[in-house]
C-alpha cells in the first residue's frame, strides 16, 4: 500500500509539472445537490436505503414474468436507485419501467448502453453507425444531432441515462472490445466527436458518462473476460489516454465510467482501476478536478470479479471513490458490506450522503422529481420517426471514406463504354449493394462465398474477362465489424488479383483494420470504406460509385503502413439520382406514404388498374418509389419495381422529343421548317406549309387519329389477303402477334393516309398523333441513322436507362413485363411484351407516338435530365435554352396550353377534370399515356413524378382511373407533403 501511495504521489507530481486543466464547466446536475427535493428525499432515507440508491441493477424486457418479479422485489425491498436495461423491445421496456417506478420509494434512474442508439440493445429500433464510422465524419454538428436524437429516443423508451460516449483512443488494432466502438486513434478527433455527442444528449436532458476511464483503447484483452494490463508510463497516459477525458470534463460531462484495467503506472497494487483509490479519488477526482458522478463499469465482468466476491467487490468500488455501482450481482450482500464499511469508519456517513445527493441530483436534473408514467402509445413508431431515419442516412453518407481514386474513376461516367460486373465477396446471394448498383445501369452480378475453393474462383475469373470494370464488395458476415477475416487463402488471392486489375473498384464493408490483412487491396483503382456492413452502407456505397452522392470522410485509424489516420479523398456527387427519405428534401413522409398508398389501394379495389409503380423525386433524390398490386387481376405475379410498363404516349416526350431537341441544338431541325423539308412525299400536300411549331403544339389542324388497323379488313370482317400472313417471311417480317405477320410495305399506307388526311379548318388545339408517327422517319432523314439506335446511343445508354426500350420481349423475360389489354378485336390475345397501340405495332413496335417500355426508375433518369435543364451524370445532353423553349407554353393567346411536344397545366384550373394537380406550377410540364401513365416535372419545386399502370387491363373500356382522377390526385399528394413540415 505504501508503494502504491508513493506512485500516486509521483503521478500527481508529473501531472502538476505538465500543467493544470483548463477552465472546467461544472456538471449542470450538481446545482440540485442541496435542492429542496433532494433534501426532502434524504430526510426519508435510512442508511440502508441510502446505500440502495448507489446501486443499479441489470434488467431485461424480454425475460418474462419471473425476471420481472425479481426486479420488483429488489426495488421494493432493497430500495435500489436504478436499473440498466439490456435486451428487449421499447414498448415492453416502457411498460416495465412504469411498473417498477410505481413500487419504488424514490423514482428509479433508468439507464442503457446506447452507444450507437437504442438498436444496441432493443429490437425494432435504429442502430446508428458505430463510433469508428462517426469518427470519419467531418461535420461535428451531425454528431451533435445524433446525441440530440438518441436523447429523444432514450426518453421515449422510459430511461434517463446513456452510458456513452466511448472516449477511448483506439490505438491498438487488435483491441477486441473497443475497436469499432471508438471514434479512432487521434485524441483530438476522439475528444471533439465525444464532446459533440455528449452535448447533444445532455443539452436534451439525458445524462451521459464518458467511458472507459482512464482509457481502454490500447489493449488486446477484453475486460469482460479478463483483466487487461496497460503498461504505458504516466507521461504517455497523461498525453494520450487521459486527453479526451480531460476535454470532456472541461466541457461539463455529467459522469465518468471507470473501466476494469490494471495500470501499474497509476496504481502498482495490481487492483482493477474500478477498485483503485489512486486512480479514482487521487487522479480523477482530485487531480483532474472531476466532481460529477463516477460510475463503475459492469460489476459482473471478469475483469473485476476474478478473485473478488460479490458484494465485497461492490464495497471496494465505493471505497475507491465510485458513486454508482452498475450491474451489482448480489444487492443485499453489497448493501451489507457497504453498511459495515461505514460502521468500521472505512468510509464516512457524510461521504455516503454526498454520493446519494449526487444521484438524487441527477434524478432531479432528468425530471424525476416530477415523475409521471411514460406514454405507452405508439412507442416504437415515435422512436422510429422519419427524422430519425433521415439522420441515420445522413450519418452513413457523411462517414463514407474514399482512400483511392486513381484518375478520378469515381464517380463513374460514360456508362455507354462500360461493361460492368460486380462480385460480392463473402456472400452467397445477390446483395443490397449489387441490387443498388443495378439501379444505375446494367451490371452483371456474381457472388463468391468466403470459403470458395480455387475451382470456383477460376471459373469466376474466366467469366470476368468479358468486362472492362469490376466492382467488388468485400462483405462481413458478423453482426459487428470485428477485426477478423474468414476468407480462404484462395478468396484472399482473388481479392488481390481483382485489385491489381487496371479498372477495379473495391467497396470495403468490413472493419478498416482488416485491409492490413489483405494483400493488394490498396492497389485497386478506387477503394471505398464504409466501416460496417448494413443495408444502408451498401445502398450508399452504390450511390457514391455512380455519383448520386459524394464522399468527404477521413480515416479515423491507421491501417498498418498502407493508410494513415486522417487520409481520405473528397469525391463530389450530385450528378445522378440518389435514393433518400422525404424529409431529406423537406417533404413529409407520413403525408406522402399515407396519401399515395390510400389512393393506389382505392384504384386497385375499384378495379381502375391491377397495380402500378409510383416514383417521386425532389432535388434529384428519389424519396418515394413503390410498386403496387399485380400484373393483371386475379394473378399471383406481383408488380416489382424493376418491371416494365408500356409508356404509351409518354413515348412522345421520351423518344421523339429528346431526338428533336438534340437536333434543334445542332441546328439540324428548326421550328419554322415543315414536314416537306424532311419527307419528300409530303411536298405538294396540304401539310407542306405548316411549321413544326404549330405541329408540336397540336394546333396544325391535323385529325386526332386514324384507325389504321381497320383498313386491313374487308367488309365481311376478313383480313385483306396481302396485309397479313400467318408465317413470317422476307415480305411479311413485321410481327403483330403469334401467327400474324404484316407486309413490309404497310408503313407506306400509314404515311399515305396521314398525308391525304383532311385538315381541320380552324387553328386550334386538337391533340393528334400524326406528327409523332412520322417523327422517326424525320430523325432518320436528318441523322442518316436508325431511330431506335440513335436514341440508345445518344440518350438511353449514357443515362444508364437500360429498360427504356422498344419491343421489350426481345431482351426481357415476360415475367418482367406487365401485360396490357386482352385484345378481342384485332390481335385476339393478351397483349404482353409488345406495344398496346395498334398504330405502333403496325410500325414494328417502334414509333414516335407509342412503343417505349420502361420501369419508373429508368424513365426517371431521362426526366431528371430534363428537370436539370439538359444535364445528367456529368454530361450535357441538351442546352438549357432549348429545354426552356420546348417546355414553355407557346400560344396562350389561342387558349392552347401546350408546349413543344410536352403537355402543360391547363391555363385555367378546371377542378376535378384538370389535367394536373392544382399544386402544379405554370412552369411544370410532362405527359400522360393511354395505358394509364403519367410523367410530370415541376422546375419550381425541382419535383419529378412518375405514375405507371396498365389501366387498360382487361379492356380499354375501363376508364375508372380517369373517373377517379387517381393520377392527378396522387400528384396533389406531393404538393400536400411539401406544404406540411416534417415532424422531428
Short mmCIF file of C-alpha atoms in Angstrom, two decimals, residues 256-598:
data_model
loop_
_atom_site.label_atom_id
_atom_site.label_comp_id
_atom_site.label_asym_id
_atom_site.label_seq_id
_atom_site.Cartn_x
_atom_site.Cartn_y
_atom_site.Cartn_z
CA UNK A 256 -17.41 9.23 -15.96
CA UNK A 257 -17.45 5.44 -16.11
CA UNK A 258 -14.39 3.66 -14.76
CA UNK A 259 -13.05 0.59 -16.56
CA UNK A 260 -11.66 -2.62 -15.16
CA UNK A 261 -7.98 -2.17 -16.02
CA UNK A 262 -4.62 -2.91 -14.43
CA UNK A 263 -2.41 0.14 -14.94
CA UNK A 264 0.83 -0.21 -12.94
CA UNK A 265 1.97 3.35 -13.69
CA UNK A 266 -1.11 4.67 -11.89
CA UNK A 267 -1.51 2.00 -9.22
CA UNK A 268 1.17 -0.64 -8.69
CA UNK A 269 -1.05 -2.73 -6.42
CA UNK A 270 -2.50 -4.58 -9.42
CA UNK A 271 -6.12 -3.98 -8.41
CA UNK A 272 -8.55 -3.15 -11.20
CA UNK A 273 -8.93 0.58 -11.79
CA UNK A 274 -12.55 0.24 -10.67
CA UNK A 275 -11.27 -0.60 -7.20
CA UNK A 276 -8.31 1.79 -7.17
CA UNK A 277 -8.48 4.83 -4.90
CA UNK A 278 -5.28 6.09 -6.52
CA UNK A 279 -6.98 6.16 -9.93
CA UNK A 280 -10.49 7.25 -8.96
CA UNK A 281 -10.07 9.54 -5.98
CA UNK A 282 -6.50 10.78 -6.32
CA UNK A 283 -6.37 11.10 -10.08
CA UNK A 284 -9.92 11.56 -11.41
CA UNK A 285 -11.48 13.50 -8.54
CA UNK A 286 -8.59 15.42 -7.02
CA UNK A 287 -6.07 15.95 -9.77
CA UNK A 288 -8.46 16.11 -12.73
CA UNK A 289 -10.96 18.03 -10.61
CA UNK A 290 -13.95 15.94 -11.63
CA UNK A 291 -16.82 16.38 -9.24
CA UNK A 292 -19.54 14.77 -11.32
CA UNK A 293 -20.98 11.26 -11.00
CA UNK A 294 -18.48 8.39 -11.10
CA UNK A 295 -19.93 5.09 -12.29
CA UNK A 296 -18.35 1.66 -12.36
CA UNK A 297 -18.29 -0.47 -15.45
CA UNK A 298 -20.50 -3.55 -15.06
CA UNK A 299 -19.63 -5.25 -11.80
CA UNK A 300 -20.28 -8.70 -13.24
CA UNK A 301 -17.33 -8.53 -15.67
CA UNK A 302 -14.44 -10.95 -15.13
CA UNK A 303 -12.00 -8.05 -15.18
CA UNK A 304 -13.24 -7.11 -11.69
CA UNK A 305 -14.91 -10.27 -10.34
CA UNK A 306 -11.90 -12.60 -10.69
CA UNK A 307 -10.62 -13.11 -7.16
CA UNK A 308 -13.28 -10.81 -5.69
CA UNK A 309 -16.51 -11.85 -4.01
CA UNK A 310 -19.89 -10.34 -4.99
CA UNK A 311 -20.87 -7.63 -2.55
CA UNK A 312 -17.33 -7.28 -1.26
CA UNK A 313 -16.16 -6.06 -4.64
CA UNK A 314 -19.02 -3.53 -4.69
CA UNK A 315 -17.95 -2.23 -1.28
CA UNK A 316 -14.36 -1.87 -2.51
CA UNK A 317 -15.58 0.07 -5.54
CA UNK A 318 -17.40 2.54 -3.28
CA UNK A 319 -14.35 2.90 -1.05
CA UNK A 320 -12.23 3.66 -4.11
CA UNK A 321 -14.40 6.66 -4.89
CA UNK A 322 -17.19 5.43 -7.21
CA UNK A 323 -20.64 6.90 -6.70
CA UNK A 324 -22.82 4.44 -8.61
CA UNK A 325 -22.44 0.68 -8.94
CA UNK A 326 -23.58 -0.72 -12.29
CA UNK A 327 -24.82 -4.29 -12.59
CA UNK A 328 -24.42 -5.31 -8.95
CA UNK A 329 -24.89 -9.07 -8.79
CA UNK A 330 -25.70 -9.52 -5.08
CA UNK A 331 -27.59 -6.46 -3.87
CA UNK A 332 -28.28 -7.50 -0.24
CA UNK A 333 -24.64 -8.51 0.21
CA UNK A 334 -23.41 -5.24 -1.35
CA UNK A 335 -25.61 -3.15 0.96
CA UNK A 336 -24.48 -5.13 3.98
CA UNK A 337 -20.79 -4.79 3.09
CA UNK A 338 -21.03 -1.05 2.50
CA UNK A 339 -23.01 -0.60 5.73
CA UNK A 340 -20.30 -2.46 7.63
CA UNK A 341 -17.65 -0.27 5.98
CA UNK A 342 -19.44 2.78 7.40
CA UNK A 343 -19.56 1.16 10.82
CA UNK A 344 -15.84 0.42 10.61
CA UNK A 345 -15.23 4.04 9.53
CA UNK A 346 -13.67 2.89 6.27
CA UNK A 347 -16.00 5.41 4.74
CA UNK A 348 -17.95 8.12 6.50
CA UNK A 349 -21.68 8.66 6.62
CA UNK A 350 -21.03 12.10 5.09
CA UNK A 351 -19.28 10.53 2.11
CA UNK A 352 -22.22 8.18 1.57
CA UNK A 353 -24.62 11.11 1.84
CA UNK A 354 -22.61 13.07 -0.72
CA UNK A 355 -22.82 10.20 -3.19
CA UNK A 356 -26.55 9.82 -2.64
CA UNK A 357 -27.07 13.55 -3.10
CA UNK A 358 -25.27 13.34 -6.46
CA UNK A 359 -27.53 10.52 -7.60
CA UNK A 360 -30.64 12.34 -6.42
CA UNK A 361 -29.41 15.50 -8.15
CA UNK A 362 -29.15 13.52 -11.40
CA UNK A 363 -32.71 12.33 -10.84
CA UNK A 364 -33.96 15.86 -10.36
CA UNK A 365 -31.97 17.07 -13.39
CA UNK A 366 -33.68 14.50 -15.63
CA UNK A 367 -37.08 15.43 -14.20
CA UNK A 368 -37.77 12.56 -11.84
CA UNK A 369 -38.71 14.97 -9.08
CA UNK A 370 -41.89 15.44 -11.10
CA UNK A 371 -42.16 11.85 -12.21
CA UNK A 372 -45.04 10.84 -14.44
CA UNK A 373 -45.51 7.47 -16.16
CA UNK A 374 -44.13 7.27 -19.69
CA UNK A 375 -46.68 7.30 -22.51
CA UNK A 376 -47.12 3.83 -23.92
CA UNK A 377 -48.95 4.62 -27.15
CA UNK A 378 -47.04 4.09 -30.41
CA UNK A 379 -43.67 3.99 -28.67
CA UNK A 380 -41.83 2.25 -31.50
CA UNK A 381 -43.43 4.43 -34.16
CA UNK A 382 -42.41 7.56 -32.30
CA UNK A 383 -38.89 6.28 -31.77
CA UNK A 384 -38.51 5.32 -35.43
CA UNK A 385 -39.56 8.72 -36.70
CA UNK A 386 -38.86 9.95 -40.22
CA UNK A 387 -36.33 12.38 -38.80
CA UNK A 388 -34.55 9.50 -37.06
CA UNK A 389 -34.30 7.65 -40.37
CA UNK A 390 -33.07 10.74 -42.18
CA UNK A 391 -30.34 11.30 -39.60
CA UNK A 392 -29.18 7.69 -39.97
CA UNK A 393 -28.85 8.20 -43.70
CA UNK A 394 -27.00 11.49 -43.25
CA UNK A 395 -24.50 9.90 -40.87
CA UNK A 396 -23.77 6.99 -43.19
CA UNK A 397 -23.31 9.32 -46.17
CA UNK A 398 -21.01 11.61 -44.20
CA UNK A 399 -18.86 8.70 -42.99
CA UNK A 400 -18.07 7.22 -46.42
CA UNK A 401 -14.33 7.41 -46.96
CA UNK A 402 -12.55 7.10 -50.30
CA UNK A 403 -8.94 6.04 -49.87
CA UNK A 404 -8.07 5.59 -53.54
CA UNK A 405 -9.49 7.22 -56.65
CA UNK A 406 -6.96 6.87 -59.45
CA UNK A 407 -7.71 9.04 -62.47
CA UNK A 408 -10.93 10.16 -60.76
CA UNK A 409 -12.66 6.93 -61.68
CA UNK A 410 -15.29 7.85 -59.08
CA UNK A 411 -17.97 8.79 -59.80
CA UNK A 412 -18.38 6.62 -62.89
CA UNK A 413 -19.10 8.44 -66.12
CA UNK A 414 -19.51 7.42 -69.77
CA UNK A 415 -21.64 4.44 -68.85
CA UNK A 416 -22.12 3.54 -72.50
CA UNK A 417 -18.49 2.39 -72.78
CA UNK A 418 -18.51 0.38 -69.56
CA UNK A 419 -19.28 -3.30 -69.33
CA UNK A 420 -19.61 -3.79 -65.60
CA UNK A 421 -19.50 -6.85 -63.39
CA UNK A 422 -19.93 -6.87 -59.64
CA UNK A 423 -18.62 -9.53 -57.27
CA UNK A 424 -19.97 -9.89 -53.75
CA UNK A 425 -17.07 -11.42 -51.85
CA UNK A 426 -18.21 -13.18 -48.71
CA UNK A 427 -21.82 -13.50 -49.89
CA UNK A 428 -23.87 -16.40 -51.25
CA UNK A 429 -26.74 -14.43 -52.79
CA UNK A 430 -27.24 -11.09 -54.50
CA UNK A 431 -26.57 -8.32 -52.02
CA UNK A 432 -28.30 -4.99 -51.45
CA UNK A 433 -25.11 -3.41 -52.79
CA UNK A 434 -25.49 -5.29 -56.06
CA UNK A 435 -29.19 -4.51 -56.37
CA UNK A 436 -28.38 -0.85 -55.73
CA UNK A 437 -25.70 -0.83 -58.43
CA UNK A 438 -28.31 -2.10 -60.89
CA UNK A 439 -30.44 0.96 -60.25
CA UNK A 440 -27.89 3.00 -62.21
CA UNK A 441 -27.06 0.86 -65.23
CA UNK A 442 -26.71 -2.70 -66.44
CA UNK A 443 -24.45 -4.70 -64.12
CA UNK A 444 -23.82 -8.45 -64.19
CA UNK A 445 -23.64 -9.87 -60.68
CA UNK A 446 -21.55 -12.68 -59.21
CA UNK A 447 -21.17 -13.99 -55.66
CA UNK A 448 -18.08 -15.54 -54.10
CA UNK A 449 -18.54 -17.20 -50.69
CA UNK A 450 -15.83 -16.65 -48.08
CA UNK A 451 -14.79 -20.31 -48.27
CA UNK A 452 -14.81 -20.62 -52.08
CA UNK A 453 -12.27 -23.03 -53.49
CA UNK A 454 -9.81 -22.49 -56.33
CA UNK A 455 -12.01 -24.14 -58.98
CA UNK A 456 -14.93 -21.78 -58.30
CA UNK A 457 -12.56 -18.84 -58.38
CA UNK A 458 -11.00 -19.96 -61.63
CA UNK A 459 -14.44 -20.08 -63.28
CA UNK A 460 -15.28 -16.63 -61.91
CA UNK A 461 -12.03 -15.18 -63.23
CA UNK A 462 -12.85 -16.58 -66.64
CA UNK A 463 -16.32 -15.01 -66.53
CA UNK A 464 -14.89 -11.63 -65.56
CA UNK A 465 -12.74 -11.43 -68.68
CA UNK A 466 -15.81 -10.19 -70.59
CA UNK A 467 -15.99 -6.99 -68.52
CA UNK A 468 -13.89 -3.83 -68.52
CA UNK A 469 -14.86 -2.77 -64.99
CA UNK A 470 -15.17 -4.96 -61.90
CA UNK A 471 -16.78 -3.67 -58.72
CA UNK A 472 -16.04 -5.90 -55.74
CA UNK A 473 -17.93 -5.63 -52.47
CA UNK A 474 -16.00 -7.09 -49.55
CA UNK A 475 -18.60 -8.21 -47.03
CA UNK A 476 -18.70 -9.12 -43.36
CA UNK A 477 -20.86 -11.99 -42.14
CA UNK A 478 -20.92 -10.88 -38.50
CA UNK A 479 -23.25 -8.50 -36.71
CA UNK A 480 -20.32 -6.34 -35.68
CA UNK A 481 -17.33 -5.29 -37.80
CA UNK A 482 -14.70 -7.27 -35.94
CA UNK A 483 -11.04 -7.06 -36.82
CA UNK A 484 -11.12 -10.58 -38.20
CA UNK A 485 -11.12 -12.20 -41.61
CA UNK A 486 -12.65 -15.56 -42.52
CA UNK A 487 -11.70 -15.68 -46.18
CA UNK A 488 -9.98 -18.72 -47.54
CA UNK A 489 -6.49 -18.20 -48.96
CA UNK A 490 -7.92 -18.61 -52.45
CA UNK A 491 -10.51 -15.87 -51.86
CA UNK A 492 -7.84 -13.56 -50.41
CA UNK A 493 -5.72 -14.16 -53.52
CA UNK A 494 -8.72 -13.40 -55.72
CA UNK A 495 -9.23 -10.05 -53.97
CA UNK A 496 -5.58 -9.21 -54.61
CA UNK A 497 -5.92 -10.16 -58.29
CA UNK A 498 -9.05 -8.06 -58.77
CA UNK A 499 -7.42 -5.12 -57.02
CA UNK A 500 -4.42 -5.32 -59.32
CA UNK A 501 -6.59 -5.19 -62.44
CA UNK A 502 -6.41 -1.91 -64.39
CA UNK A 503 -10.04 -0.98 -63.75
CA UNK A 504 -11.28 -2.15 -60.35
CA UNK A 505 -13.37 -0.62 -57.60
CA UNK A 506 -13.31 -2.11 -54.11
CA UNK A 507 -16.10 -1.25 -51.68
CA UNK A 508 -14.94 -2.42 -48.28
CA UNK A 509 -17.80 -3.21 -45.89
CA UNK A 510 -15.61 -4.66 -43.14
CA UNK A 511 -13.59 -3.19 -40.29
CA UNK A 512 -10.86 -0.98 -41.82
CA UNK A 513 -8.14 -2.78 -39.87
CA UNK A 514 -8.84 -5.89 -41.99
CA UNK A 515 -7.39 -4.09 -45.02
CA UNK A 516 -4.00 -4.62 -43.47
CA UNK A 517 -4.61 -8.37 -43.50
CA UNK A 518 -5.43 -8.49 -47.22
CA UNK A 519 -2.58 -8.19 -49.65
CA UNK A 520 -3.05 -5.84 -52.56
CA UNK A 521 -6.39 -4.17 -51.75
CA UNK A 522 -4.61 -0.84 -51.67
CA UNK A 523 -3.72 -1.22 -55.36
CA UNK A 524 -7.34 -1.00 -56.57
CA UNK A 525 -8.19 1.91 -58.87
CA UNK A 526 -10.73 3.02 -56.29
CA UNK A 527 -11.07 1.95 -52.67
CA UNK A 528 -14.17 2.92 -50.71
CA UNK A 529 -14.54 2.29 -46.98
CA UNK A 530 -17.93 2.10 -45.25
CA UNK A 531 -16.76 0.77 -41.82
CA UNK A 532 -19.60 -1.71 -41.44
CA UNK A 533 -21.90 -3.92 -43.45
CA UNK A 534 -25.54 -2.88 -43.45
CA UNK A 535 -28.27 -2.29 -45.99
CA UNK A 536 -27.74 1.45 -45.66
CA UNK A 537 -23.96 1.33 -46.16
CA UNK A 538 -24.43 -0.93 -49.18
CA UNK A 539 -27.01 1.39 -50.74
CA UNK A 540 -24.93 4.48 -50.12
CA UNK A 541 -21.75 2.89 -51.45
CA UNK A 542 -23.53 2.19 -54.75
CA UNK A 543 -24.86 5.74 -54.88
CA UNK A 544 -21.36 7.08 -54.30
CA UNK A 545 -19.87 4.96 -57.07
CA UNK A 546 -22.34 6.36 -59.59
CA UNK A 547 -22.29 9.93 -58.28
CA UNK A 548 -25.68 10.09 -56.62
CA UNK A 549 -23.87 11.29 -53.51
CA UNK A 550 -20.32 12.37 -52.70
CA UNK A 551 -17.76 11.34 -50.09
CA UNK A 552 -15.90 13.52 -47.61
CA UNK A 553 -14.94 11.10 -44.80
CA UNK A 554 -11.46 10.85 -43.31
CA UNK A 555 -9.92 7.66 -41.98
CA UNK A 556 -10.09 7.72 -38.15
CA UNK A 557 -7.46 4.99 -37.65
CA UNK A 558 -4.24 3.97 -39.34
CA UNK A 559 -4.22 0.75 -41.37
CA UNK A 560 -0.74 -0.63 -40.86
CA UNK A 561 1.63 1.10 -43.24
CA UNK A 562 -0.94 1.25 -46.02
CA UNK A 563 -3.01 4.24 -44.91
CA UNK A 564 -2.63 6.74 -42.09
CA UNK A 565 -5.31 8.23 -39.88
CA UNK A 566 -6.68 11.39 -41.45
CA UNK A 567 -6.38 10.17 -45.04
CA UNK A 568 -9.35 10.43 -47.37
CA UNK A 569 -10.28 11.94 -50.71
CA UNK A 570 -13.19 14.22 -51.46
CA UNK A 571 -15.46 12.93 -54.21
CA UNK A 572 -18.20 15.21 -55.43
CA UNK A 573 -21.62 13.73 -56.02
CA UNK A 574 -24.99 15.03 -57.07
CA UNK A 575 -24.57 14.18 -60.74
CA UNK A 576 -27.17 11.40 -60.75
CA UNK A 577 -30.28 10.47 -58.83
CA UNK A 578 -29.81 9.26 -55.30
CA UNK A 579 -32.27 7.46 -53.03
CA UNK A 580 -33.36 9.07 -49.81
CA UNK A 581 -36.23 9.77 -47.43
CA UNK A 582 -38.81 12.53 -47.98
CA UNK A 583 -37.58 14.54 -45.00
CA UNK A 584 -34.20 14.94 -46.70
CA UNK A 585 -35.88 17.23 -49.25
CA UNK A 586 -38.38 18.91 -46.98
CA UNK A 587 -41.31 16.59 -47.63
CA UNK A 588 -43.48 14.91 -45.04
CA UNK A 589 -43.13 11.14 -45.40
CA UNK A 590 -46.29 10.33 -43.49
CA UNK A 591 -48.41 12.54 -45.75
CA UNK A 592 -46.69 11.16 -48.83
CA UNK A 593 -46.96 7.49 -47.96
CA UNK A 594 -50.41 7.57 -46.45
CA UNK A 595 -51.81 9.64 -49.30
CA UNK A 596 -50.32 7.66 -52.17
CA UNK A 597 -50.93 4.27 -50.56
CA UNK A 598 -54.60 5.01 -49.94
#
